[in-house]
Structure formats: structure tokens, C-alpha cells
């Protein structure tokens, strides 16, 4: 395994309309410090790179203690996946760096307060998250952002990219909303049509590219990304084990492909089927497969060649 993702708790200071964790914060109590440290030791046997995730790990009073423990255990990479708000406190951002955090991954979902705060369910969160990004940068921490692509923000991805580029982030990712948990409850108001967000996603890639910043998308199939296939995060997502509330997912990639994503009728004729993960399964279950088109064009063959794979469909 290249990485372990450890969900240390499910408490959170946001109420995101697209939260994949749903009601876990009500169903599972936060792990104690001792339990969390035990988990860090177990996880270290599998990898030397760790992502602290949740919930919102940074709201734990013992968060910096857990990071220090991770460093003591010899983790080489320690990433904080966060909504970014605690980092708005400069002392906390400094504490993260000093304790051993090597990279932060804050989430920005809007280009203006009204949009971001609407999506997070927390008034004022936009300002906190932006300040958090600035503080992390000021502490010299690489900032790898995540933006969940939803119906309310799908027309503003380029503006979000511009804002992030101005703040000098290291990398930005645009993750298509996963319609589970709270996102499933809010499906009609939250999940956009992929065809309608594609052009704006490409504009966001262009904004990042013009600033010399790497950008990528997640959970957007290669037929939607036609011409921008290299931007799919799935090419580089490390193999990971996930320590979740109900147990450990030993191979998250296998889990994602087996239970998370889906393939449909167009995929059966598609040259890119062996290298494309397809959409989250809830998407075609609701919208069908009409937006997805089998790739049999010359550029699909080039994508395959670059991936070093041979299509089972006779490429
Ligand atoms: S048709 Fe299916 S396999 Fe081919 S690119 Fe689209 S989602 Fe992926």
C-alpha cells in the first residue's frame, strides 16, 4: 500500500450539502486519543504516508498530538484533509507544520462567500477557508485543494480556479460530487449533469494551466474528459487502505471500482474501458447512460498507448 487514509473522527464544524459521510457524526462517537494512536500504529504497518481525514480532523483538541505521534512513528508524508477553517488561526497552521504535517488539502467550493457558505452550510466559512489557505502557504506547506463540483457551483469553476491560483496553491482538484450520504438526500439540487459542467471544468483547467499550476478532476469519466484525459486524477491516485468507522477497507481502489463506480452499455464498446473507472454508480442510476459515449477514435488509442495498456476491445 502506498498510503493510509485514517478517519480519526466524524465531528465537523461544517454542514455540507454534499457531505458523503451523511449522519456518521451522529452514529459514531469520536475515537479517543488512545484509540486514535492505536490506529496510527496499526496503519503504519501498511504504509509510510498518511492522510488525516474524517469528518474534520482539525477540530479534535488532540489533533496536533496525533500528528506528532504520526511523525514519531516514521510517517514520511502527513497530509491534513480539511475544510481549511482551523488553519485560519495562524498559530494552528504553525502548530501543524511544527508537529509534522507535510501537506494540507483544504476544500474551497465557491468563488464568493454566498456560494461557498451555501454549500458548506456555515456562514463565514469562505473567509476562514481562504485565510486558512493563505496561512498554510505562509507556513511553507504545500496546498493541494479540493473543490466538490455541484449544481450550484458548476458555472463558477474557472472563477474558483482563479482565486486559488492567486493564492499560489500547489495543485487543485475538482471532484465530481459523489451522490451518497447527504449528497444523495439532496440529489436534485446538488448533482449537476456532467455534459453541462464539462466546458466550465475545462476553463478551470486552463486557468490553472496559465498560472503554471497542476489541476485535475476526479470521478469524471474519460469520454466526458475527451481531449483532456490526462487531467483525470485516477491516473495518479495512490493505492490506499482506508481506516473507516466500521472497519478497514484494505484496498480502496478495488472497493471504489467494485462498489463505488459503474460501467454501462457504452463502456462495452469503448476502447478506454480498461483504463476508465466510469462514473459513481448513483449517477447513471438516476440519469442513465446517454451522456457517455464509447471512445473508438484515434485519440482514444493514443490515450491507451500513453497508459501503456492494450484495450481488450481490439485497439
Ligand atoms: S464509455 Fe464508459 S468506459 Fe468509455 S470513457 Fe465513457 S465511461 Fe469510460
XYZ file of C-alpha atoms and ligand atoms in Angstrom:
323
model
C 0.000 0.000 0.000
C 1.265 3.483 -0.835
C -0.927 5.366 1.644
C -3.333 5.026 4.558
C -6.359 7.291 4.985
C -7.347 7.430 8.649
C -10.744 8.786 9.638
C -9.921 9.923 13.139
C -13.420 11.272 13.890
C -16.648 12.396 12.245
C -17.261 15.636 14.105
C -17.179 18.661 11.830
C -17.706 22.412 12.026
C -19.476 22.467 8.630
C -22.794 21.006 7.456
C -22.025 20.487 3.779
C -24.973 19.850 1.498
C -22.890 17.257 -0.371
C -21.239 15.503 2.601
C -20.550 11.857 1.729
C -20.340 10.943 5.427
C -24.052 11.661 5.909
C -25.143 11.074 9.500
C -21.955 9.349 10.684
C -21.266 12.223 13.085
C -24.461 11.211 14.907
C -23.888 7.461 14.671
C -20.211 7.201 15.661
C -18.590 8.896 18.580
C -15.123 10.331 18.036
C -12.253 7.985 18.735
C -10.424 8.640 21.988
C -6.803 9.783 21.840
C -5.645 6.308 22.835
C -7.846 4.655 20.177
C -6.631 7.068 17.518
C -2.982 6.478 18.420
C -3.531 2.720 18.276
C -4.967 3.164 14.797
C -1.930 5.190 13.724
C 0.343 2.360 14.858
C -1.729 -0.259 13.016
C -1.837 1.855 9.888
C 1.927 2.435 9.940
C 2.450 -1.295 9.293
C 0.846 -0.765 5.881
C 2.377 2.474 4.620
C 4.578 5.431 5.447
C 2.200 8.040 4.026
C -0.913 9.042 5.958
C -3.925 11.248 5.337
C -5.763 12.509 8.417
C -9.389 12.686 7.362
C -12.883 12.441 8.817
C -15.147 14.331 9.491
C -12.931 17.288 10.203
C -9.765 16.080 11.941
C -8.572 19.573 12.857
C -11.424 20.213 15.315
C -10.106 17.461 17.603
C -8.456 19.081 20.624
C -5.704 16.429 20.402
C -5.097 16.827 16.668
C -1.542 18.180 16.947
C -0.710 15.457 19.457
C -1.838 12.846 16.925
C 0.269 14.448 14.199
C 3.305 14.414 16.484
C 2.617 10.742 17.187
C 2.452 10.046 13.439
C 5.797 11.749 12.939
C 7.265 9.708 15.802
C 6.010 6.555 14.091
C 8.004 7.478 10.993
C 5.348 8.556 8.520
C 7.173 10.287 5.668
C 4.127 12.154 4.324
C 1.461 13.505 6.684
C -1.455 15.192 4.934
C -4.310 17.008 6.633
C -7.530 16.761 4.635
C -9.620 19.641 5.925
C -12.287 22.221 5.289
C -9.455 24.661 5.988
C -11.126 26.736 8.641
C -8.904 25.887 11.618
C -5.913 26.912 9.516
C -7.322 30.444 9.603
C -5.699 30.607 13.032
C -2.076 31.262 12.233
C -0.924 29.610 15.449
C -2.736 26.418 14.432
C -1.216 26.456 10.935
C 2.224 26.911 12.518
C 1.448 24.151 15.017
C 0.579 21.789 12.149
C 3.914 22.399 10.456
C 5.859 22.104 13.687
C 4.080 18.891 14.733
C 4.856 17.234 11.400
C 2.142 17.956 8.830
C 3.874 17.964 5.431
C 0.919 18.938 3.223
C -2.604 20.313 3.616
C -5.633 19.658 1.451
C -8.276 22.326 2.146
C -11.605 22.497 0.344
C -12.965 25.557 -1.442
C -16.348 25.219 -3.123
C -17.201 28.737 -4.236
C -15.633 31.898 -5.615
C -17.732 34.181 -3.379
C -18.953 33.837 0.228
C -22.597 33.316 -0.727
C -21.810 30.232 -2.828
C -19.193 28.583 -0.611
C -21.158 29.243 2.582
C -24.363 27.945 0.993
C -22.631 24.684 0.104
C -20.888 24.251 3.473
C -23.950 25.291 5.470
C -21.770 27.586 7.577
C -21.915 31.376 7.290
C -18.417 32.842 7.275
C -16.687 29.628 6.203
C -15.478 31.131 2.889
C -13.405 33.776 4.655
C -11.990 31.269 7.128
C -11.017 28.781 4.438
C -9.329 31.410 2.270
C -7.389 32.706 5.244
C -6.506 29.121 6.079
C -5.063 28.620 2.607
C -3.056 31.831 2.960
C -1.723 30.782 6.371
C -0.729 27.340 5.153
C 1.145 28.947 2.267
C 2.801 31.405 4.651
C 3.981 28.446 6.738
C 5.528 26.934 3.620
C 3.125 23.983 3.487
C 2.178 22.645 0.051
C -1.536 23.300 -0.520
C -3.449 20.769 -2.620
C -7.036 21.970 -2.820
C -10.245 20.113 -3.458
C -13.426 21.564 -4.914
C -16.527 19.387 -4.993
C -18.290 20.032 -8.290
C -22.004 20.510 -7.680
C -25.011 22.012 -9.412
C -24.732 25.358 -7.556
C -21.015 25.867 -8.401
C -20.711 24.224 -11.805
C -20.757 27.573 -13.631
C -18.037 29.055 -11.400
C -15.191 26.544 -11.533
C -12.919 28.868 -13.525
C -13.501 31.681 -11.026
C -12.660 29.303 -8.184
C -9.503 28.265 -10.048
C -8.552 31.937 -10.467
C -8.959 32.564 -6.768
C -6.830 29.542 -5.901
C -4.190 30.454 -8.481
C -3.966 33.941 -6.979
C -3.307 32.323 -3.603
C -0.425 30.269 -5.058
C -1.743 26.788 -4.303
C 0.423 23.868 -5.401
C -2.324 21.850 -7.068
C -6.098 21.950 -7.437
C -8.578 19.154 -7.850
C -12.201 19.298 -8.973
C -14.037 16.235 -7.683
C -17.424 15.406 -9.140
C -19.896 15.090 -6.276
C -20.380 11.531 -5.016
C -24.140 11.139 -4.567
C -24.132 9.266 -1.262
C -24.817 10.447 2.274
C -26.172 13.998 2.411
C -25.472 14.440 -1.313
C -27.914 11.593 -2.023
C -30.584 13.236 0.140
C -30.043 16.488 -1.804
C -29.575 14.796 -5.185
C -31.916 17.027 -7.216
C -30.400 20.293 -6.014
C -26.765 19.163 -5.784
C -25.838 16.792 -8.620
C -25.168 18.554 -11.955
C -25.288 16.955 -15.392
C -21.754 16.147 -16.490
C -22.310 17.397 -20.030
C -23.360 20.775 -18.669
C -20.319 21.212 -16.421
C -17.664 19.978 -18.866
C -16.857 23.280 -20.629
C -16.538 25.103 -17.324
C -14.312 22.342 -15.935
C -12.031 22.723 -18.953
C -11.937 26.501 -18.398
C -10.825 25.852 -14.822
C -8.045 23.571 -16.120
C -6.972 26.381 -18.460
C -6.896 28.974 -15.669
C -4.722 26.683 -13.554
C -2.500 25.838 -16.510
C -1.968 29.510 -17.368
C -0.742 30.019 -13.792
C 1.577 27.021 -14.059
C -0.465 25.017 -11.537
C -1.375 21.384 -11.943
C -5.105 20.703 -11.920
C -7.172 17.587 -12.236
C -10.669 16.189 -11.992
C -11.894 13.210 -10.042
C -14.773 10.869 -10.883
C -15.236 12.316 -14.369
C -15.075 9.515 -16.967
C -12.720 9.705 -19.928
C -15.486 10.181 -22.524
C -16.585 13.345 -20.710
C -12.923 14.413 -20.486
C -12.379 13.889 -24.218
C -9.240 15.806 -25.192
C -8.318 16.343 -21.522
C -7.915 12.738 -20.462
C -4.564 13.463 -18.820
C -6.406 15.547 -16.216
C -8.130 12.509 -14.680
C -6.872 12.115 -11.105
C -7.490 8.376 -11.353
C -4.198 8.015 -13.258
C -2.271 9.013 -10.133
C -4.448 8.274 -7.096
C -2.195 6.186 -4.855
C -3.243 2.728 -3.703
C -4.622 3.251 -0.235
C -6.162 1.471 2.721
C -8.942 3.371 4.484
C -9.468 3.131 8.240
C -13.175 3.956 8.447
C -15.746 3.914 11.251
C -16.946 0.371 10.650
C -13.599 -1.205 9.840
C -10.756 -1.103 7.368
C -11.029 -1.113 3.599
C -7.799 -2.888 2.698
C -7.704 -1.794 -0.937
C -9.714 1.361 -1.573
C -9.087 1.237 -5.314
C -10.668 -2.231 -5.562
C -13.530 -1.063 -3.325
C -14.053 2.057 -5.464
C -14.141 0.047 -8.664
C -16.227 -2.788 -7.250
C -18.809 -0.914 -5.222
C -18.426 2.772 -5.996
C -18.164 3.204 -9.758
C -20.215 1.704 -12.575
C -19.871 0.771 -16.215
C -22.766 0.665 -18.685
C -23.705 -0.240 -22.265
C -21.418 2.334 -23.982
C -18.445 1.056 -22.000
C -18.791 -2.384 -23.536
C -17.827 -0.938 -26.937
C -15.298 1.553 -25.604
C -11.568 1.277 -26.195
C -10.935 3.116 -22.927
C -12.899 0.666 -20.804
C -9.725 -0.935 -19.364
C -8.355 2.380 -18.116
C -11.535 4.335 -17.294
C -13.265 3.918 -13.925
C -16.662 5.189 -15.137
C -18.946 7.473 -13.081
C -20.098 6.998 -9.491
C -22.832 4.374 -9.866
C -25.578 6.595 -8.425
C -25.233 8.975 -11.380
C -26.330 6.643 -14.215
C -28.837 5.023 -11.865
C -30.624 8.391 -11.848
C -29.715 9.884 -15.233
C -28.997 6.858 -17.417
C -26.090 6.480 -19.859
C -26.983 8.958 -22.613
C -24.127 11.361 -21.751
C -21.474 8.636 -22.009
C -20.149 7.651 -25.426
C -17.919 4.755 -26.383
C -14.500 6.068 -27.370
C -13.274 4.460 -30.573
C -11.412 7.447 -32.007
C -7.719 7.816 -32.797
C -7.077 9.920 -29.713
C -8.510 7.132 -27.537
C -5.831 4.849 -28.995
C -3.204 7.450 -28.126
C -4.514 7.638 -24.558
C -4.227 3.873 -24.292
C -0.738 3.889 -25.739
C 0.305 6.522 -23.209
C -1.206 4.444 -20.438
C 0.855 1.503 -21.648
C -2.183 -0.675 -21.844
C -3.832 -2.605 -24.659
C -7.577 -2.435 -24.949
C -9.475 -5.688 -24.711
C -11.711 -4.206 -27.419
C -9.166 -4.557 -30.230
C -7.226 -1.293 -30.171
S -17.926 4.940 -22.395
Fe -17.591 4.087 -20.343
S -15.511 3.257 -20.377
Fe -15.704 4.614 -22.131
S -14.883 6.535 -21.407
Fe -17.132 6.597 -21.107
S -17.499 5.865 -19.018
Fe -15.392 5.346 -19.582
